Coordinates of C-alpha atoms and ligand atoms in Angstrom, one line a residue:
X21 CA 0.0 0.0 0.0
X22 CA 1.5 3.3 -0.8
X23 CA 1.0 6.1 2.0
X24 CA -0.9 8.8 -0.3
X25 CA -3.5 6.9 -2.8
X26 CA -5.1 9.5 -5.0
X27 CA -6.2 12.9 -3.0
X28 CA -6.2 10.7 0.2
X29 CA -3.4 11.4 2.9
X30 CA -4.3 9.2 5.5
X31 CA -3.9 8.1 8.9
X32 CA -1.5 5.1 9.7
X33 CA -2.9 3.1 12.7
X34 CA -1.5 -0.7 13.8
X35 CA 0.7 -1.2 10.7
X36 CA -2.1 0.1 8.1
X37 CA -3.3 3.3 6.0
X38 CA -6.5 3.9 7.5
X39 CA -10.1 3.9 5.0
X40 CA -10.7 7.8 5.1
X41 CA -14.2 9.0 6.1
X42 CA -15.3 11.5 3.6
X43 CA -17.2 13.3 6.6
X44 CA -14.2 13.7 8.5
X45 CA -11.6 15.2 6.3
X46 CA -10.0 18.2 5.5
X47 CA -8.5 20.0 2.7
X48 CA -4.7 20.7 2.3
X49 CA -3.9 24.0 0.1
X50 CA -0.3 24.3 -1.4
X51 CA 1.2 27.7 0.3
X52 CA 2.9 28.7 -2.9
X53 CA -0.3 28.5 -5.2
X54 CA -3.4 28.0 -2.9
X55 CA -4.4 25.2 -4.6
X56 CA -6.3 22.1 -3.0
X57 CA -4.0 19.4 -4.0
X58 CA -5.1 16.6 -1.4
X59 CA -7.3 15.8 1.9
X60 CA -6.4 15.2 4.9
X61 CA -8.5 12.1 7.1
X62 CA -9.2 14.0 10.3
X63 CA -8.6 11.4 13.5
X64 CA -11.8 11.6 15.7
X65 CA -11.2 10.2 19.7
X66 CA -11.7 6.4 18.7
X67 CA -9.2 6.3 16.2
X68 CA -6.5 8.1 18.7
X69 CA -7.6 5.3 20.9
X70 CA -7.0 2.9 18.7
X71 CA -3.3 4.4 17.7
X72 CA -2.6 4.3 22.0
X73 CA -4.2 0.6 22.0
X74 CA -1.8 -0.6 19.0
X75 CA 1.2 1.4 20.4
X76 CA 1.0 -0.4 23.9
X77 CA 0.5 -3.6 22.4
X78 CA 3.7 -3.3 20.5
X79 CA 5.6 -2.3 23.5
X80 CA 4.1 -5.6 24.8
X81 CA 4.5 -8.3 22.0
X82 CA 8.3 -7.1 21.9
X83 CA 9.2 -4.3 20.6
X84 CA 10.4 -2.4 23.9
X85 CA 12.6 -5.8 24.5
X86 CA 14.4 -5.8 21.1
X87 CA 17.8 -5.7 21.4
X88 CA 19.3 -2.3 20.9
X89 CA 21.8 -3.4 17.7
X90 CA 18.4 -4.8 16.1
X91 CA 16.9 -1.1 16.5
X92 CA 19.7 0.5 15.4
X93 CA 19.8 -2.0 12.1
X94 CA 16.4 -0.8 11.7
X95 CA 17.1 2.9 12.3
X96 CA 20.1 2.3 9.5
X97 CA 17.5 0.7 6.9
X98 CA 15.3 3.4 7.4
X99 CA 18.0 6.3 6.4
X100 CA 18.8 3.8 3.5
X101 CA 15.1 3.5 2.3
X102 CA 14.4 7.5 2.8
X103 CA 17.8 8.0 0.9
X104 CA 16.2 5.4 -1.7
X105 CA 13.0 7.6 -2.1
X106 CA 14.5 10.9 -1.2
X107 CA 12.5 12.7 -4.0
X108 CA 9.3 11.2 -3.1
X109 CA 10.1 12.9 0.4
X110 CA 11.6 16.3 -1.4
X111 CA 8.1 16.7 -3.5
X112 CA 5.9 16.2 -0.5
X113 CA 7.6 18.1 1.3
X114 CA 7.4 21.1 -1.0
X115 CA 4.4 20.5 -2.2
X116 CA 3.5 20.7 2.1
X117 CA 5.1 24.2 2.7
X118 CA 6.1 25.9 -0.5
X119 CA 9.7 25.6 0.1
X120 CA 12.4 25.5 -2.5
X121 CA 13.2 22.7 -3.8
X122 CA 16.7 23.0 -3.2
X123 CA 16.8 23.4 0.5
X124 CA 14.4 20.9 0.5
X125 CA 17.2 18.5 -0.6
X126 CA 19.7 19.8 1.3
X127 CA 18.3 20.6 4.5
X128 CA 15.0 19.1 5.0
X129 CA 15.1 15.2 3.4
X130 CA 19.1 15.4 4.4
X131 CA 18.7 15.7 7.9
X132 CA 16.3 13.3 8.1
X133 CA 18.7 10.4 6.9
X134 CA 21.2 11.9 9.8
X135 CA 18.5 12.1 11.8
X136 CA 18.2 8.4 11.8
X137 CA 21.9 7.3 11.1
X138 CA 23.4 9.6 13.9
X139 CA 21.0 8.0 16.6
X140 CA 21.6 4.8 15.5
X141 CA 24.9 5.7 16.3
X142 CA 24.7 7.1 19.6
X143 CA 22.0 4.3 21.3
X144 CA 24.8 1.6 20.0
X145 CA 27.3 3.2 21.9
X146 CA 25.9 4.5 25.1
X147 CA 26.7 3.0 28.1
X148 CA 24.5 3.2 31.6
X149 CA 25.2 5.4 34.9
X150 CA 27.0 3.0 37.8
X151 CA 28.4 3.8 41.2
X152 CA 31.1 1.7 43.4
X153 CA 29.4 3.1 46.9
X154 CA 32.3 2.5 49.9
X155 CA 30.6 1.5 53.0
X156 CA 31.4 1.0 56.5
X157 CA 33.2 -1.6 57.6
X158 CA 35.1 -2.1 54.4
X159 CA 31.9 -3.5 52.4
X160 CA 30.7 -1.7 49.2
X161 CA 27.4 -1.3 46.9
X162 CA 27.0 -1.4 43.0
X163 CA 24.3 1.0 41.7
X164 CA 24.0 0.7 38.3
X165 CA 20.9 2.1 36.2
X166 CA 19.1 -0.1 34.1
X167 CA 17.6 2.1 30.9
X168 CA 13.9 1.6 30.1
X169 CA 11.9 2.8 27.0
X170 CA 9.5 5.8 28.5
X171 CA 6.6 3.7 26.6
X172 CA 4.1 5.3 24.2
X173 CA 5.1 8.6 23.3
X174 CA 3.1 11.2 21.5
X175 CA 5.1 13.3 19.2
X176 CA 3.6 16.6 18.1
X177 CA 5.5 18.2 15.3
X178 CA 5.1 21.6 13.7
X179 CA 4.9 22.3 10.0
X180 CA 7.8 24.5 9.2
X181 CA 10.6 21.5 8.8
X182 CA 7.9 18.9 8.8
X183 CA 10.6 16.0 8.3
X184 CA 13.2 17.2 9.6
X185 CA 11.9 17.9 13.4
X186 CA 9.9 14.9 12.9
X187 CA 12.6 12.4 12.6
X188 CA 14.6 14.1 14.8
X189 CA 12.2 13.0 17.5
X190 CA 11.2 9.7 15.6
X191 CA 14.5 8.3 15.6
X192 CA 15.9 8.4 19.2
X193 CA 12.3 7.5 20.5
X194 CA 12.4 4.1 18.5
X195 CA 16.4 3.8 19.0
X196 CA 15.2 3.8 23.0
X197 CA 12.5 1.5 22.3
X198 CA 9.6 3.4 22.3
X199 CA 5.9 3.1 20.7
X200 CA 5.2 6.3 19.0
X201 CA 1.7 8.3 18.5
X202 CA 2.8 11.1 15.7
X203 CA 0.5 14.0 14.7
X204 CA 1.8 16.0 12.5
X205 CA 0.8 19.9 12.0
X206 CA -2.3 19.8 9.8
X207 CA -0.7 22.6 7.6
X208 CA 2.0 19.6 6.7
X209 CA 0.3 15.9 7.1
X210 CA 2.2 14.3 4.2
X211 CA 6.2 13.5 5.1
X212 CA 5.1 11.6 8.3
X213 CA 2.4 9.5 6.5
X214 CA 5.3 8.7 3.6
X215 CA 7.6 7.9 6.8
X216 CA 5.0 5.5 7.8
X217 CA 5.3 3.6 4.3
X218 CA 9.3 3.5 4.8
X219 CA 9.0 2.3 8.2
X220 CA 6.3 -0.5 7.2
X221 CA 9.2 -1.3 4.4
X222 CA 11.9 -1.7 6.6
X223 CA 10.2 -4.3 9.0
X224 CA 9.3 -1.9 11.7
X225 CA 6.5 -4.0 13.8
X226 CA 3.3 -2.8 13.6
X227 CA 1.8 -0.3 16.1
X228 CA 5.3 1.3 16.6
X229 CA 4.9 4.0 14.8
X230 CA 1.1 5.4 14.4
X231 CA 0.1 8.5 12.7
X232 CA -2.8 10.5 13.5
X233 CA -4.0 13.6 11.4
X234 CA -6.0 16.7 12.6
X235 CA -6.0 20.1 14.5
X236 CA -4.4 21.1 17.5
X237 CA -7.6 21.2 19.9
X238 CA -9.0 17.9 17.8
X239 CA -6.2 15.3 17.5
X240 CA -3.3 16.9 19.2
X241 CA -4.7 17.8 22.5
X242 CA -6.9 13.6 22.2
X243 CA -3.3 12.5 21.9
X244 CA -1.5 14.5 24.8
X245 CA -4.1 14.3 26.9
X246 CA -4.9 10.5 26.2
X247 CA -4.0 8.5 29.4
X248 CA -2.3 5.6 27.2
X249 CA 0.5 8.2 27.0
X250 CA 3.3 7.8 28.8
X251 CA 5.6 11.4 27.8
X252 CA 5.0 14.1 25.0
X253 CA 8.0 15.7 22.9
X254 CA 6.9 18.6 20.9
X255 CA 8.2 21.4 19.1
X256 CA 5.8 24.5 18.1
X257 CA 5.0 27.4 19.6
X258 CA 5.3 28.8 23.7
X259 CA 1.3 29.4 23.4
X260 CA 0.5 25.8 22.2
X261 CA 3.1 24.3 24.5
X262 CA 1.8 26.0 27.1
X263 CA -1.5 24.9 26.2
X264 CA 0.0 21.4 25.5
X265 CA 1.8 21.7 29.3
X266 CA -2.2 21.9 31.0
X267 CA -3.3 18.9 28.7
X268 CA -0.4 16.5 30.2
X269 CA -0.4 18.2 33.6
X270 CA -3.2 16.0 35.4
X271 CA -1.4 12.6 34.6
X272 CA 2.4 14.3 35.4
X273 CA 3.9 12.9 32.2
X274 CA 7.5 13.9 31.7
X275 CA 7.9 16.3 28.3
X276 CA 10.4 17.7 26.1
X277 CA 9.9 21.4 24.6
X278 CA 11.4 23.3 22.2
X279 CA 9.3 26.7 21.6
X280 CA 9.7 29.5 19.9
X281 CA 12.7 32.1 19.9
X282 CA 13.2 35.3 19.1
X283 CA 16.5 35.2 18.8
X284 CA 19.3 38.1 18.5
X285 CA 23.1 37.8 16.5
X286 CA 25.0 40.3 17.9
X287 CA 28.0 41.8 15.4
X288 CA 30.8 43.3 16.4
X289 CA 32.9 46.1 14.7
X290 CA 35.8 43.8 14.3
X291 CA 33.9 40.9 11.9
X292 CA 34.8 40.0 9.0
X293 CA 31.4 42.3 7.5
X294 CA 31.0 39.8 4.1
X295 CA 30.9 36.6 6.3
X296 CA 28.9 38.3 8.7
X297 CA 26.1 39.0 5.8
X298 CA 26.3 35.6 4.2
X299 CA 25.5 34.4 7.7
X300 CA 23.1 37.1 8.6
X301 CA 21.2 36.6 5.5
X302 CA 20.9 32.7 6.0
X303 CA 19.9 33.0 9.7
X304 CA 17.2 35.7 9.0
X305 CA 15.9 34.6 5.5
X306 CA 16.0 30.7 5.5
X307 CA 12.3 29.1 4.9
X308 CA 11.2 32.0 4.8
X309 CA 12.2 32.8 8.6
X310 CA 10.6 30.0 9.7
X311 CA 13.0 28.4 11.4
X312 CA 12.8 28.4 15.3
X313 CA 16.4 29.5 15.5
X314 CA 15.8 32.4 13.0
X315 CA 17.5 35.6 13.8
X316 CA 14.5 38.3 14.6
X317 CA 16.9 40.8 16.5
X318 CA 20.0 42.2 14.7
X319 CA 22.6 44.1 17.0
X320 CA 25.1 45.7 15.5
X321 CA 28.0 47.9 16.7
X322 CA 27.7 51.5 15.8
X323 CA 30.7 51.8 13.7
X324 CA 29.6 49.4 11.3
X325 CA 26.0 50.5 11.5
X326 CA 25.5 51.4 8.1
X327 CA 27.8 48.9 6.1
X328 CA 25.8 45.9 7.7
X329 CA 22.3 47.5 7.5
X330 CA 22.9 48.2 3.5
X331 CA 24.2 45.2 3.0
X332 CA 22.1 43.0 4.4
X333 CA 19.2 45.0 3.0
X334 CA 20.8 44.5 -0.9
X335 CA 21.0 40.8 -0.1
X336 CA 17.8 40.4 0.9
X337 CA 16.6 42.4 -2.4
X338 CA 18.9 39.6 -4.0
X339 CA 16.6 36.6 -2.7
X340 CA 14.4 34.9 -5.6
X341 CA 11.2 34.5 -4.7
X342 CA 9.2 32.2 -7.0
X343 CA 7.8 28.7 -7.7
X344 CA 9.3 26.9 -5.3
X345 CA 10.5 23.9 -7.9
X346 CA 12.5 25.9 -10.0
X347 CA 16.1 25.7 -8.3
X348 CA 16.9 29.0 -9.1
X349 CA 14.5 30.0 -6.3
X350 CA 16.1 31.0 -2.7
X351 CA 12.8 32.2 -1.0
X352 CA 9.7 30.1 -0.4
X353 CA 5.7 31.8 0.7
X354 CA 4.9 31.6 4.2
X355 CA 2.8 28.1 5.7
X356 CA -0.7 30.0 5.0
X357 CA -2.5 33.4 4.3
X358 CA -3.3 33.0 8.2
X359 CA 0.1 33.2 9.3
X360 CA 1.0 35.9 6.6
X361 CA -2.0 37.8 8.3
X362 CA 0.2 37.8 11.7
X363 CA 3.3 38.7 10.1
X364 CA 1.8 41.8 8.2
X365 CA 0.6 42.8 11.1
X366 CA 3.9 42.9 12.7
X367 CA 4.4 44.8 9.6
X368 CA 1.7 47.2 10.8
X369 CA 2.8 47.5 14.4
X370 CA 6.5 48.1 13.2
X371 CA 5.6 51.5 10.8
X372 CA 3.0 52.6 14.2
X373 CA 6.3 52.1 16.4
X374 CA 8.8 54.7 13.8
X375 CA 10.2 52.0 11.8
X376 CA 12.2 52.6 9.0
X377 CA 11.5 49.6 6.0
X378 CA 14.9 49.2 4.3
X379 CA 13.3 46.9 2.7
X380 CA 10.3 44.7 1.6
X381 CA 7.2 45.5 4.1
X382 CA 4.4 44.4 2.0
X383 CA 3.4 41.6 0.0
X384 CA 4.9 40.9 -3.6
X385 CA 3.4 40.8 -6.7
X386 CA 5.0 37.2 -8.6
X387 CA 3.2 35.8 -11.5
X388 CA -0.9 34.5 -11.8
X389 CA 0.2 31.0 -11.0
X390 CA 1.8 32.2 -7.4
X391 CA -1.3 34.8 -7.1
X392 CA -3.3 32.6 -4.7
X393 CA -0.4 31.8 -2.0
X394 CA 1.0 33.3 0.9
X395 CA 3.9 34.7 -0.3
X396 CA 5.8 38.2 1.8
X397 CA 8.7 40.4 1.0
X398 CA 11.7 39.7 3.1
X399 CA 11.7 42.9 5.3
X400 CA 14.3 44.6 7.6
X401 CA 13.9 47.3 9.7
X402 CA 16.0 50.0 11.8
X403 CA 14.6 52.8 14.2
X404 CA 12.8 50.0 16.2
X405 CA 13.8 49.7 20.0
X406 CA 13.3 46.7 22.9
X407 CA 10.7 48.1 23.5
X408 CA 8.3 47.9 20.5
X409 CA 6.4 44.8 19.9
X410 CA 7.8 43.5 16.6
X411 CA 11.4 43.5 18.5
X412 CA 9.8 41.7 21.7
X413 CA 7.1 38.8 19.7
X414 CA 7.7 36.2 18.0
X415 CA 6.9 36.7 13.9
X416 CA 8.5 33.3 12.4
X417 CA 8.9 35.2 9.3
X418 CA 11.2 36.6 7.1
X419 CA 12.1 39.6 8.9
X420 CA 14.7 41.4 11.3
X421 CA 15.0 45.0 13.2
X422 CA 18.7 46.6 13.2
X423 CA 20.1 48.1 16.7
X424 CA 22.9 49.9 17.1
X425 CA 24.8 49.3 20.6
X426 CA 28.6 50.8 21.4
X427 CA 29.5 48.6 24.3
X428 CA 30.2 44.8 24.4
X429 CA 28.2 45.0 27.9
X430 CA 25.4 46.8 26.1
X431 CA 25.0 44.5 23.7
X432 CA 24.6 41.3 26.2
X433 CA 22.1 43.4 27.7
X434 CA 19.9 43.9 24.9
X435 CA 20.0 40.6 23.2
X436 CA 19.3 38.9 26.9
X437 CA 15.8 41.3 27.3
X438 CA 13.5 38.9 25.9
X439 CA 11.3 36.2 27.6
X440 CA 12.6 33.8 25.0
X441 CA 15.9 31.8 25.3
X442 CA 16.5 29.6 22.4
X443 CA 19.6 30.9 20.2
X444 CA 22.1 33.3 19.4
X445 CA 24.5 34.2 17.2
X446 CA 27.9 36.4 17.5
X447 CA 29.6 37.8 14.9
X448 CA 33.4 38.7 16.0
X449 CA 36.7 38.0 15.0
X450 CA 38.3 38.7 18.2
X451 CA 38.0 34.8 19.8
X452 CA 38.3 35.9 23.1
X453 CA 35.3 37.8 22.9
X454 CA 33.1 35.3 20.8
X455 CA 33.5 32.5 23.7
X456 CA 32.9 35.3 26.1
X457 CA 29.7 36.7 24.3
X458 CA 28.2 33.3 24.1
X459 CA 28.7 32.0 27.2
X460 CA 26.8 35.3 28.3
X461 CA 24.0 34.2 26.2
X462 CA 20.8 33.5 28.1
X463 CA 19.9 30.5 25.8
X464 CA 20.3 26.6 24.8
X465 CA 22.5 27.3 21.6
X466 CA 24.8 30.3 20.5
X467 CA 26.8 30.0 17.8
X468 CA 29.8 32.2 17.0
X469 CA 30.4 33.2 13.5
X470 CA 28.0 30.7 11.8
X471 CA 24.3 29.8 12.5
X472 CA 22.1 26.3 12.8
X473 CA 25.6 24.6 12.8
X474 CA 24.4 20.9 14.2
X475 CA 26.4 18.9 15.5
X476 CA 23.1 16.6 16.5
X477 CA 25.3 14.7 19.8
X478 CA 25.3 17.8 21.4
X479 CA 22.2 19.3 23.4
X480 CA 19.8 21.4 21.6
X481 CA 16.8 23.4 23.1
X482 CA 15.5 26.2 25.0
X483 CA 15.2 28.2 28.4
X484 CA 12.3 30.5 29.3
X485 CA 9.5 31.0 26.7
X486 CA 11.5 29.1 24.7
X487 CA 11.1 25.3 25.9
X488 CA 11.7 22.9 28.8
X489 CA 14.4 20.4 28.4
X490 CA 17.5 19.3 25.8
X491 CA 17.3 16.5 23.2
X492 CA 20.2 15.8 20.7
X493 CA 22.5 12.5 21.3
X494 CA 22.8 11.7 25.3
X495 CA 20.0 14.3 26.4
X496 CA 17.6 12.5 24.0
X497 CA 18.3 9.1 25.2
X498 CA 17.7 10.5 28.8
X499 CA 14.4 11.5 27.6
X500 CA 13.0 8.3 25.6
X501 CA 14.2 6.2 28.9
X502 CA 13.0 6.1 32.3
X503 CA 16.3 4.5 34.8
X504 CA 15.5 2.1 37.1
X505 CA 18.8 2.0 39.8
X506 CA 19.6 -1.4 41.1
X507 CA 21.5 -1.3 44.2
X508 CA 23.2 -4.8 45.3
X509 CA 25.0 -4.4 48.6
X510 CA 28.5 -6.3 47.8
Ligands
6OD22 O1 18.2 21.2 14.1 C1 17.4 20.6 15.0 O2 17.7 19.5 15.5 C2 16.2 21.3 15.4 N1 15.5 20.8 16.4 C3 15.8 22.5 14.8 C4 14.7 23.2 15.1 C5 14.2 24.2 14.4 C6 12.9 24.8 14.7 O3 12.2 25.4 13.9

């Protein structure tokens, strides 16, 4: 069976599509044309039940048992098979979100193949916590922590990097053993149903991996709050995973969150200004600014003002916006008209507050094939302080406000006024100072003189507004497990 059969994307419960019900189905628009391309089969409460009942049973009949070079063999298959049918995922995945087809390739479908390899990697390796305790009398006690899957998991996954965030939840979860509940954003149902197919391929049992389509207060909040659920990873907004929070609260289930940002670089007098722009423009402009980790706050010393807020501002008159499967374009539309709604009116807010537009500030006109998306000028502004509203919200799109500051103090100062704390960025050829600036950083990741660099062993998420928790290679494991501590007195 193949995971989309005509206009159908469907659900995957206990090892098989789902039969959609016409009466409970919605449409899914393509954000670069706003055409209806497909419909979605909406989950109701029975079928969520059904995805819990077949996730336990798999626990049950085995699959939390399996030993842990079986589940990395399977994790390896998997990246093979994905590599295999990488353009089926690149074409759903842009025909999902609008993105270009390049960095579809190269970001989105490419991650997901490390996604699986490098925690196939890390679960064979790890080791387990133990303790030689000294006691009196000359006696001593081995503690040693035995590693248990967490169970059924419910992962809840946003629709900006649809695969990507996906599998990098996917993969550890079933590396640790773990039965999985996905629900995918309805804005982006189709990479996790395909995923379903490959997984089915590969041998994965049945009921490991379940998929579950719908809306946030529909299917989302049937899965978190569903008392089959033994822990919750999600990554979307601070709003819905604060929302998400209350739904697990009465059953105290552990969860991971990674939330939303709004996240400064900061760039020093001394950088290197050309690298600096490449990197600005990739960590402001990339899908579109939809990227958690997207730069919204620019902070630039005052002597190179000018140089960086021109040249940023031509590259960003440089990006191609366009269909999204011509490679020539840089610059996909935003997720939906609703979303470009919010960002315009941070547009709004921004020209009340004294903004200057450097650029962009509108909507584009592209050709009468592209009329019906949700497409936006990438937009930079100056003359905005900490204090306005489109310097202190998230947008999540493509979009950044230019401060001057004079001091390396000043600078910490503003970039760490937010409620968020996801990323940062420095800009500085003076080392000293870049290790210095970033460890001053009030957030999970700071880069210094790049941006979205992954190293995916190391810990990745956010304080504050911005999440509870780190996954990434040992943190990750730590999550998908539950210890148990056997103490033997010697
Ligand atoms: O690179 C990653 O592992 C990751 N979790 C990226 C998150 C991006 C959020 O939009």
């Amino acid at each position: 069976m193949t995971a989309e059969t005509g206009r159908w994307i469907r659900n995957f419960v206990a090892g098989q599509f789902v039969e959609p019900d016409e009466n409970r189905s919605f449409d899914k628009t393509d954000p670069a044309t706003g055409r209806v391309f497909a419909r979605v089969h909406e989950a109701d409460r029975d079928l969520v039940d059904r995805a819990v009942s077949a996730a336990r049973r798999a626990l049950h009949d085995g699959w939390a048992t399996t030993p842990v070079r079986e589940r990395a063999a399977l994790l390896r298959r998997a990246a093979d098979r994905i590599e295999e049918r990488f353009e089926e995922f690149v074409a759903a995945e842009v025909a999902d979100t609008g993105k270009p087809v390049t960095q579809a390739r190269e970001l989105d479908v490419a991650r997901a193949l490390t996604n699986f390899r490098t925690f196939a990697d890390v679960v064979a390796a790890a080791g387990q916590e133990s303790f030689l305790t000294d006691l009196a009398g000359g006696r001593q006690a081995l503690n040693y922590a035995v590693r248990k899957p967490l169970g059924v998991v419910a992962v809840v996954v946003p629709w900006n990097l649809p695969l990507l965030l996906l599998t990098w939840k996917v993969a550890p979860a079933l590396a640790c053993g773990n039965a999985l509940v996905v629900k995918p954003s309805e804005e982006t149902p189709a990479t996790a149903t395909l995923l379903a197919d490959v997984l089915a391929e590969v041998g994965l049992p049945a009921g490991v991996y379940n998929v579950v389509h719908g809306f946030g207060d529909s299917a989302g909040e049937y899965v978190t709050s569903h008392p089959g659920i033994d822990g919750v990873t999600f990554t979307g907004s601070s709003a819905t995973g604060s929302h998400v929070m209350k739904t697990v609260a009465p059953r105290v289930r552990p969860v991971s969150f990674e939330l939303g940002g709004k996240n400064a670089a900061v760039v020093f007098d001394d950088v290197d200004i050309d690298e600096a722009l490449a990197g600005l423009t990739r960590s402001v402009f990339t899908n579109t600014g939809q990227v958690c980790l997207c730069t919204e706050r620019v902070y630039v010393q005052r002597s190179v003002f000018a140089d960086v807020a021109e040249g940023l501002a031509e590259r960003a008159r440089s990006l191609r916006l366009g269909d999204p499967l011509d490679e020539r374009t840089t610059t996909g539309p935003l997720i939906s008209r609703t979303h470009r709604n919010k960002v315009l009116n941070y547009f709004e807010l921004a020209e009340q507050a004294g903004a200057k537009v450097l650029t962009g500030g509108g909507v584009p006109q592209l050709g009468p094939g592209l009329a019906g998306g949700s497409w936006i000028e990438p937009t930079l502004w100056t003359g905005l302080t900490n204090a306005d509203r489109p310097v202190r919200e998230e947008i999540f799109g493509p979009v950044a406000a230019l401060i001057p500051f004079d001091t390396e103090a000043e600078a910490i100062a503003l970039a760490n006024d937010t409620e968020y704390g996801l990323a940062a960025s420095v800009w500085t050829n003076d080392l000293r100072r870049g290790h210095r600036v970033a460890q001053s950083m009030n957030v999970g990741m700071a880069w210094v003189n790049t941006w979205f660099l992954r190293d995916l062993r190391s810990p990745f998420g956010g304080v504050g507004l911005s999440g509870i928790g780190r996954e990434g290679g040992e943190s990750s494991l730590h999550f998908y497990t539950e210890p148990t501590n056997v103490c033997v007195q010697l």
